[in-house]
mmCIF file of C-alpha atoms in Angstrom:
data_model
loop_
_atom_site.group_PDB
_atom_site.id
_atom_site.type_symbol
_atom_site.label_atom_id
_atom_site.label_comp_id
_atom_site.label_asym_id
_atom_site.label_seq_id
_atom_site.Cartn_x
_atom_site.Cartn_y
_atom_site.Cartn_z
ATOM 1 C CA UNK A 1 0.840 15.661 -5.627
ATOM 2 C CA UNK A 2 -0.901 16.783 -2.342
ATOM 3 C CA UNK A 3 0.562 14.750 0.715
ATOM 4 C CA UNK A 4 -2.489 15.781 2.770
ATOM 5 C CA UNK A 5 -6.195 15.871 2.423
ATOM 6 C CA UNK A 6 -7.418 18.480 -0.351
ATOM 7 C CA UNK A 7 -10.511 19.641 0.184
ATOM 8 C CA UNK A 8 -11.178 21.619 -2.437
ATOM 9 C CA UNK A 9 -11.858 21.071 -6.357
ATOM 10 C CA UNK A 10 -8.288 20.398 -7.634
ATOM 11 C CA UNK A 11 -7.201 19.708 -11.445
ATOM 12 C CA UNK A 12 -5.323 16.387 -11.711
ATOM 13 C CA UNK A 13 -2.247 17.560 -13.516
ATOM 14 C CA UNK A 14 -1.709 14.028 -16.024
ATOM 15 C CA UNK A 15 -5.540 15.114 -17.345
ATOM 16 C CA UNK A 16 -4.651 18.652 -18.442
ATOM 17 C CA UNK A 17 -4.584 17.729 -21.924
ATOM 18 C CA UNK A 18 -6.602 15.378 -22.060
ATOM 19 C CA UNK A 19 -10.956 15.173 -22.172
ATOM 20 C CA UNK A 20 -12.068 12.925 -19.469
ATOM 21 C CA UNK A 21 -15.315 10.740 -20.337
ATOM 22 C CA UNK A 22 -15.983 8.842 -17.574
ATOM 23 C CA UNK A 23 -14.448 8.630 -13.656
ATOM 24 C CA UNK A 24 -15.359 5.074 -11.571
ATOM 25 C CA UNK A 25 -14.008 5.842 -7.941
ATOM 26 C CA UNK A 26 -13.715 2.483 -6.751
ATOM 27 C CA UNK A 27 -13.012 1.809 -2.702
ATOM 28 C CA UNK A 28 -8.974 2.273 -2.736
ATOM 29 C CA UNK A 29 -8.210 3.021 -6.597
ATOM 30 C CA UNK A 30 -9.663 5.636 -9.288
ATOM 31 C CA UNK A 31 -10.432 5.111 -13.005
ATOM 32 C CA UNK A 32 -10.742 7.200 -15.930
ATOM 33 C CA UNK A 33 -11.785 6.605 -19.286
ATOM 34 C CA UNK A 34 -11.102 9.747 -21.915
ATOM 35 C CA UNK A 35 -12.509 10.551 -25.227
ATOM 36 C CA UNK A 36 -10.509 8.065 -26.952
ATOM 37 C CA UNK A 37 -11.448 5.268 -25.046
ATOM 38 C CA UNK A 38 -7.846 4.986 -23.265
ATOM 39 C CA UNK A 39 -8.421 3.998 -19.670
ATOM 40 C CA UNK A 40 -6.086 5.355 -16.492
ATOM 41 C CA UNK A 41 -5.648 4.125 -13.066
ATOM 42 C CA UNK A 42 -4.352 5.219 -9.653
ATOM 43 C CA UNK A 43 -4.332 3.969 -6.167
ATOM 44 C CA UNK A 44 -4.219 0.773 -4.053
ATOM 45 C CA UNK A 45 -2.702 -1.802 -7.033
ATOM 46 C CA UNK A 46 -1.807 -5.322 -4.723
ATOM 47 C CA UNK A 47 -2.330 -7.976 -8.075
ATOM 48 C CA UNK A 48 -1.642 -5.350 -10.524
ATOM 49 C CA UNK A 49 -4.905 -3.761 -11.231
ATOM 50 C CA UNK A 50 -3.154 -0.364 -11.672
ATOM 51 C CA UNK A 51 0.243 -1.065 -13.289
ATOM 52 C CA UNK A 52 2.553 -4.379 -13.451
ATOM 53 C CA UNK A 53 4.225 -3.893 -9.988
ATOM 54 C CA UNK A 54 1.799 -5.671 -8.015
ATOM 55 C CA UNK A 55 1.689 -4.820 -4.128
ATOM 56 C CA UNK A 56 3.381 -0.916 -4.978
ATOM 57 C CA UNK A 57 0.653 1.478 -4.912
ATOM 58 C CA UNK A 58 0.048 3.854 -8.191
ATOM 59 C CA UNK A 59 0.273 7.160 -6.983
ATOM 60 C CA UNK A 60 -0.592 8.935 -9.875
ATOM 61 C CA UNK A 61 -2.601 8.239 -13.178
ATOM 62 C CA UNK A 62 -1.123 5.455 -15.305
ATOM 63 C CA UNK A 63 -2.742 4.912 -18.672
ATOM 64 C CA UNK A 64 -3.051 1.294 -18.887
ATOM 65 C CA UNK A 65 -1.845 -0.571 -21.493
ATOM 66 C CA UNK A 66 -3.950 -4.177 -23.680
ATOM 67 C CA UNK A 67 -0.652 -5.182 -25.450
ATOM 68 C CA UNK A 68 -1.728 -5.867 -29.194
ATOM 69 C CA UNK A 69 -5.235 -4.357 -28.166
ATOM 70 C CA UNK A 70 -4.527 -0.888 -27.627
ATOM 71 C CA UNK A 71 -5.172 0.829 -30.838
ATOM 72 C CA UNK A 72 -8.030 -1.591 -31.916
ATOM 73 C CA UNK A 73 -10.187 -1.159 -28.799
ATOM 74 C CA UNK A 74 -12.526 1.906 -26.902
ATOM 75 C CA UNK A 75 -13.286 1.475 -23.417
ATOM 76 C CA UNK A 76 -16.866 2.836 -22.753
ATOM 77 C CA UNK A 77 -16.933 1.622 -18.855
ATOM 78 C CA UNK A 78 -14.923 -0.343 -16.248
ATOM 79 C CA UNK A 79 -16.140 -2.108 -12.849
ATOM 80 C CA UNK A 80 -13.669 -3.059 -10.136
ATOM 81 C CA UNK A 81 -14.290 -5.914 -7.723
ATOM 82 C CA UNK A 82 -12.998 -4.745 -4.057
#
């Protein structure tokens, strides 16, 4: 991971294998959504909108996880309220 400004086209290395759908940059966090509907997030996370450890920032992608929802659902888009 970079620890400066890139300002070039760079290849996020957790999406290598993977066949992004959809990107929603949001003010302070990132979302993707790939072609099975699995939904990752990185950035500013203070209530846990990235990962369960609210107020520690999510420096790379995390695929998020629905519990018992998971298999059984396909995110087509996600909105985040900043």
């Amino acid at each position: 991971y970079f620890t400066t400004d890139v300002t070039v086209p760079y290849r996020i290395q957790n999406f290598l294998d993977i066949v992004v759908k959809f990107v929603k940059m949001a003010v302070n966090r990132a979302y993707v959504i790939d072609d099975s509907g699995s939904v990752y997030c990185w950035g500013s996370n203070p209530n846990g909108q990235c990962s369960p450890n609210f107020g520690v920032n999510q420096l790379y992608p995390l695929k998020l996880n629905y519990g018992d929802l998971t298999s059984s659902v396909k995110v087509v888009d996600v909105s985040s309220l900043e």
